[in-house]
Coordinates of C-alpha atoms in Angstrom, one line a residue:
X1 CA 23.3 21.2 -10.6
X2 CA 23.3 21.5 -14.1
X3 CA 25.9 19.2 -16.2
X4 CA 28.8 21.5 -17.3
X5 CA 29.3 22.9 -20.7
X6 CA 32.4 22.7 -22.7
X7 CA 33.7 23.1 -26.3
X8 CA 35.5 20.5 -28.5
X9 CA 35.4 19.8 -32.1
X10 CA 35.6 15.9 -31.1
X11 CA 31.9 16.5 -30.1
X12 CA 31.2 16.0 -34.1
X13 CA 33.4 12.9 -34.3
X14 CA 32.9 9.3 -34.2
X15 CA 34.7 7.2 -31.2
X16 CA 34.3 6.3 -27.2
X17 CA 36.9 8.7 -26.2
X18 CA 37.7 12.0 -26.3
X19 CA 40.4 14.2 -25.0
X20 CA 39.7 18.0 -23.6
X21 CA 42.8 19.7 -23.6
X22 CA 43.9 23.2 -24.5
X23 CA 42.1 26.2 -22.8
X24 CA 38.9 24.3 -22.8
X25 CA 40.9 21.2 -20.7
X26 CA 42.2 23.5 -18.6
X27 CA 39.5 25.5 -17.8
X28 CA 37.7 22.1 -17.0
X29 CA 40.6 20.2 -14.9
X30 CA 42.3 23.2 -12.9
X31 CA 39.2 26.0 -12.3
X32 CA 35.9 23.6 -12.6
X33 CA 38.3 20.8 -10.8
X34 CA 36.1 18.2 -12.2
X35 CA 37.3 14.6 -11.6
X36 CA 36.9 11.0 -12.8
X37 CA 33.1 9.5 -12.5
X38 CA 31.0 13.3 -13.3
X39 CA 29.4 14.1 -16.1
X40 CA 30.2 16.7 -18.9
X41 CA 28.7 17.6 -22.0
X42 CA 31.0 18.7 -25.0
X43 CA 29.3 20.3 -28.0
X44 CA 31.6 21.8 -31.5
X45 CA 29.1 24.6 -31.1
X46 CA 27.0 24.1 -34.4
X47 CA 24.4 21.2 -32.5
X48 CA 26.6 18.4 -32.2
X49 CA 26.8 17.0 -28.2
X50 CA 28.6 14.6 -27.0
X51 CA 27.5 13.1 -23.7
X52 CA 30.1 12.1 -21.6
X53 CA 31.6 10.7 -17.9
X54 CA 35.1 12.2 -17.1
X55 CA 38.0 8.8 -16.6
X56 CA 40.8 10.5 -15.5
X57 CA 41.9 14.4 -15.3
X58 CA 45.1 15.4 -15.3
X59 CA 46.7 19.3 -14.8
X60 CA 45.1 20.7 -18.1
X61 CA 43.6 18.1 -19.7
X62 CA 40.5 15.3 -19.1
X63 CA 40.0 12.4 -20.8
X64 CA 36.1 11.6 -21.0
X65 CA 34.2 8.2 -22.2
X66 CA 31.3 9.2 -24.6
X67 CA 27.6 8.3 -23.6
X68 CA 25.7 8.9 -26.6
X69 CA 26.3 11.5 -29.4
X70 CA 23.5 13.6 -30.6
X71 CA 22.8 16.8 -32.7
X72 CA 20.0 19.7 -31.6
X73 CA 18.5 21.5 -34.8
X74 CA 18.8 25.0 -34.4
X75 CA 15.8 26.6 -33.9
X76 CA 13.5 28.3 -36.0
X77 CA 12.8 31.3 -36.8
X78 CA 16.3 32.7 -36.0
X79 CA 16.3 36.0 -34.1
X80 CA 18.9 38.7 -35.2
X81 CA 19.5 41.3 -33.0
X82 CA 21.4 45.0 -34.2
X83 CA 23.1 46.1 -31.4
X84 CA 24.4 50.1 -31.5
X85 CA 27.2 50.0 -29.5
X86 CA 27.0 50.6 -25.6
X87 CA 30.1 53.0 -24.0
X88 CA 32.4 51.2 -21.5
X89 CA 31.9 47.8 -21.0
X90 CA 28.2 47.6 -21.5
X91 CA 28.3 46.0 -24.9
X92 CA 29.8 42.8 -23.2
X93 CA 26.9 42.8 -20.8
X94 CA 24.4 43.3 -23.6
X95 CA 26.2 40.0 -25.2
X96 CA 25.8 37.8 -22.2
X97 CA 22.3 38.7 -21.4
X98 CA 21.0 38.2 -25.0
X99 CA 23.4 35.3 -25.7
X100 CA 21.8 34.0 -22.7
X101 CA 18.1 34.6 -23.8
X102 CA 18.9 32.9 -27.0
X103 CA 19.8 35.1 -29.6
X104 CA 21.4 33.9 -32.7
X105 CA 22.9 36.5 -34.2
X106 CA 24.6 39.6 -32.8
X107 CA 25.0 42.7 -35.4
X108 CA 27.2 45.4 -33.7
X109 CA 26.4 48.4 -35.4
X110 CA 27.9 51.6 -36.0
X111 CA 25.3 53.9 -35.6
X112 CA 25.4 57.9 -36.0
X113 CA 25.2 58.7 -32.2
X114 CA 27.5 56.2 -30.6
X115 CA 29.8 57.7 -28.5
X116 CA 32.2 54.5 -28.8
X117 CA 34.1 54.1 -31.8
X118 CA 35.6 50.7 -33.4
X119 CA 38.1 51.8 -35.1
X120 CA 41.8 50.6 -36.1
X121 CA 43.3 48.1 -33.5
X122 CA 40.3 48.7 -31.1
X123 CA 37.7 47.3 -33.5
X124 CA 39.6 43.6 -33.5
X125 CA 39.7 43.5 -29.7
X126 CA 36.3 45.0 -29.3
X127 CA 34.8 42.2 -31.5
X128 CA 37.1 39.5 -29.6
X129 CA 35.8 40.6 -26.8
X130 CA 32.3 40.2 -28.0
X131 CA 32.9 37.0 -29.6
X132 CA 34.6 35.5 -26.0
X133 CA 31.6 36.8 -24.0
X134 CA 29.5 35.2 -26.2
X135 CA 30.8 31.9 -26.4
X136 CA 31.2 31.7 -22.4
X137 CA 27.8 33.1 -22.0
X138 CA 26.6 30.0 -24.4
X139 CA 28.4 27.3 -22.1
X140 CA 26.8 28.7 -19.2
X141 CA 23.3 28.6 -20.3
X142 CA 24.1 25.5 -22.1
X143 CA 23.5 26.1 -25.8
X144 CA 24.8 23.5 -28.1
X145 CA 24.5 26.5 -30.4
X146 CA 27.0 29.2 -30.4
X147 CA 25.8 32.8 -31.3
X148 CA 27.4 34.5 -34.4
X149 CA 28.4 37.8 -33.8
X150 CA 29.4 39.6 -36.7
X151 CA 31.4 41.6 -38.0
X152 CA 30.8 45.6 -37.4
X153 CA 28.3 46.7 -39.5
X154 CA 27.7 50.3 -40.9
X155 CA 24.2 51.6 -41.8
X156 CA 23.9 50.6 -45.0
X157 CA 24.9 47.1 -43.8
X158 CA 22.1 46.7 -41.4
X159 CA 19.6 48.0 -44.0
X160 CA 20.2 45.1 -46.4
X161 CA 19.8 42.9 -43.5
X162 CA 16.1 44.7 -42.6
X163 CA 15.1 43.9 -46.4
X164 CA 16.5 39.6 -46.1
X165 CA 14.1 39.5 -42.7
X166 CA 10.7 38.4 -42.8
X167 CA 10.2 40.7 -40.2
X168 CA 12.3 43.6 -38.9
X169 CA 11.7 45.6 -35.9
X170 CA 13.4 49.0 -34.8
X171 CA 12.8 49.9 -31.5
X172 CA 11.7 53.9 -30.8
X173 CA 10.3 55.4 -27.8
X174 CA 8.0 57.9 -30.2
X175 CA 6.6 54.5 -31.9
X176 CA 2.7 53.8 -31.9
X177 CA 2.7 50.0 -31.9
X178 CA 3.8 48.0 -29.0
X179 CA 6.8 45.2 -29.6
X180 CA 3.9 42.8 -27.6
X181 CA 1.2 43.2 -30.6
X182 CA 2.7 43.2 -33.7
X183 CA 1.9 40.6 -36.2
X184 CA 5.1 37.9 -36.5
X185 CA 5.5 36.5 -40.2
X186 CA 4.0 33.5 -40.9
X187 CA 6.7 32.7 -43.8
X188 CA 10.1 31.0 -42.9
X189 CA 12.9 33.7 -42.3
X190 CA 14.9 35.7 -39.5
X191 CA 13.1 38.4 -37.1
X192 CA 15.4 41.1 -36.9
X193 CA 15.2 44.1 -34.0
X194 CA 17.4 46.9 -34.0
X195 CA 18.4 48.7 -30.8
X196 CA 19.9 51.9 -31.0
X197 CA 22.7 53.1 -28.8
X198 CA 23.3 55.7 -25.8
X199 CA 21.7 58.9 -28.3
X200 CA 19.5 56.8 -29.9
X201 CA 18.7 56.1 -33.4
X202 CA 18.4 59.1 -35.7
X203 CA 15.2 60.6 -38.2
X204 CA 17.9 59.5 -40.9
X205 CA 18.1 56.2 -39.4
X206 CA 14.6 55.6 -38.9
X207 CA 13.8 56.8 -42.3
X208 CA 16.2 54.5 -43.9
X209 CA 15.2 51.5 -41.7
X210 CA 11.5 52.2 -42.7
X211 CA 12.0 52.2 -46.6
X212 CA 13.8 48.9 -46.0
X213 CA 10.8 47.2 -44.4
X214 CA 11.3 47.2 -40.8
X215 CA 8.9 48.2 -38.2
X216 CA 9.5 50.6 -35.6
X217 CA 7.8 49.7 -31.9
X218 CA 7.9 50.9 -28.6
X219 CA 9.0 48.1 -26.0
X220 CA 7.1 49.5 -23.1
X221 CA 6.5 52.2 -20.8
X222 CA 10.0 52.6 -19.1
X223 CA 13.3 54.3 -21.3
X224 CA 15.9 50.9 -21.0
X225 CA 19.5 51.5 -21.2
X226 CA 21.0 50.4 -24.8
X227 CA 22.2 47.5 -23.1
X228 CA 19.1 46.0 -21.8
X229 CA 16.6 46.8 -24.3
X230 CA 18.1 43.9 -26.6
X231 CA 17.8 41.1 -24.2
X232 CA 14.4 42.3 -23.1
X233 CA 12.8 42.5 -26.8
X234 CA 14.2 39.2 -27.3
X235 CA 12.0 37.9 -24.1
X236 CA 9.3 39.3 -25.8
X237 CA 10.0 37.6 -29.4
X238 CA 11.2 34.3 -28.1
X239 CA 8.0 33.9 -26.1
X240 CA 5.4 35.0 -29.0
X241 CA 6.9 32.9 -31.3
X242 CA 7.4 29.9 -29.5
X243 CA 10.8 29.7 -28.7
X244 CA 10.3 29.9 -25.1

């Protein structure tokens, strides 16, 4: 069984001790029940780790003797994925599942045909919602790397992003070129792959996304849901460039 995952800024600190508390030492003392003598990794989310064996747990709260401390680099290239937002709750799903793939950076985007709408007070808990997923998604596949997940971004926003890539990918069902065969960038730099949502991504879209410098490439022979063809062009990146 894999050693659980928690978050705490002490992860990045120096001394033998460290105390979980707050919704992280709660989570880990009342739902996980974990006691005195296992083992539990705590991480500040940008690398640092802390390994450690829990001494005593109390109702919301463990205290934990540190192991060893040690920093993961965050690996290279980074893959940004633009994510046009899914109806109903599929847009958390689409988190989890690429947050557990390993992708670094989530874009949600504001594209012409989504039939959801951030807007006002929905936008804020929408992107919480996001940004929770994420972060528990991380813990449970044990990244010592959170995700970012941005702000909402608008169209003209994700085009400036498809120019700073050194490679940016739009995925289209009428595309000639596979995802599987194109030629990855052999300079330093983010790979960048655009999903569209529900409607898909528009001649407009496309268009602009083109002059930018991105790519457009089919993913296979099957129509995915919005909320699956992220994670599964990220299995397809991660594995040709060496990640996995």
């Amino acid at each position: 069984m894999s050693v659980p995952v928690f978050l705490s800024e002490a992860a990045g600190e120096t001394g033998d001790t460290i105390v979980l508390d707050g919704p992280e030492g709660r989570h880990a003392a009342s739902v996980r029940r974990l006691r005195a003598g296992e083992r539990v990794d705590l991480t500040d989310g940008t690398g640092r780790v802390a390994e450690c064996t829990v001494t005593s747990a109390g109702k919301d709260e463990l205290t934990a003797a540190v192991l060893r401390r040690y920093e993961v680099p965050p690996p290279r290239p980074r893959l940004v994925v633009v994510q046009g937002l899914p109806k109903g709750d599929r847009g958390e799903l689409a988190v989890e599942m690429m947050t557990e793939a390993g992708v670094d950076v989530i874009v949600p985007w504001a594209a012409a045909r989504c039939v959801t709408q951030w807007k006002g007070d929905r936008a804020g808990k929408s992107l919480a919602r996001w940004r929770s997923t994420a972060r528990e998604a991380a813990k449970q596949a044990r990244r010592f790397h959170l995700p970012e997940v941005t702000e909402q971004a608008t169209t003209t926003r994700v085009r400036s992003l498809v120019s700073a890539a050194a490679l940016a990918v739009v995925l289209h069902e009428e595309a000639a070129e596979p995802l599987s065969r194109l030629t990855l960038p052999d300079v330093p730099g983010d790979i960048l792959v655009i999903v569209g949502p529900e409607g898909g991504v528009t001649d407009e879209e496309i268009a602009g996304f083109r002059e930018a410098g991105a790519v457009p490439a089919l993913l296979g022979p099957t129509v995915l849901r919005t909320s699956t063809a992220g994670v599964a062009a990220a299995a397809v990146l991660l594995a040709r460039c060496g990640r996995w």
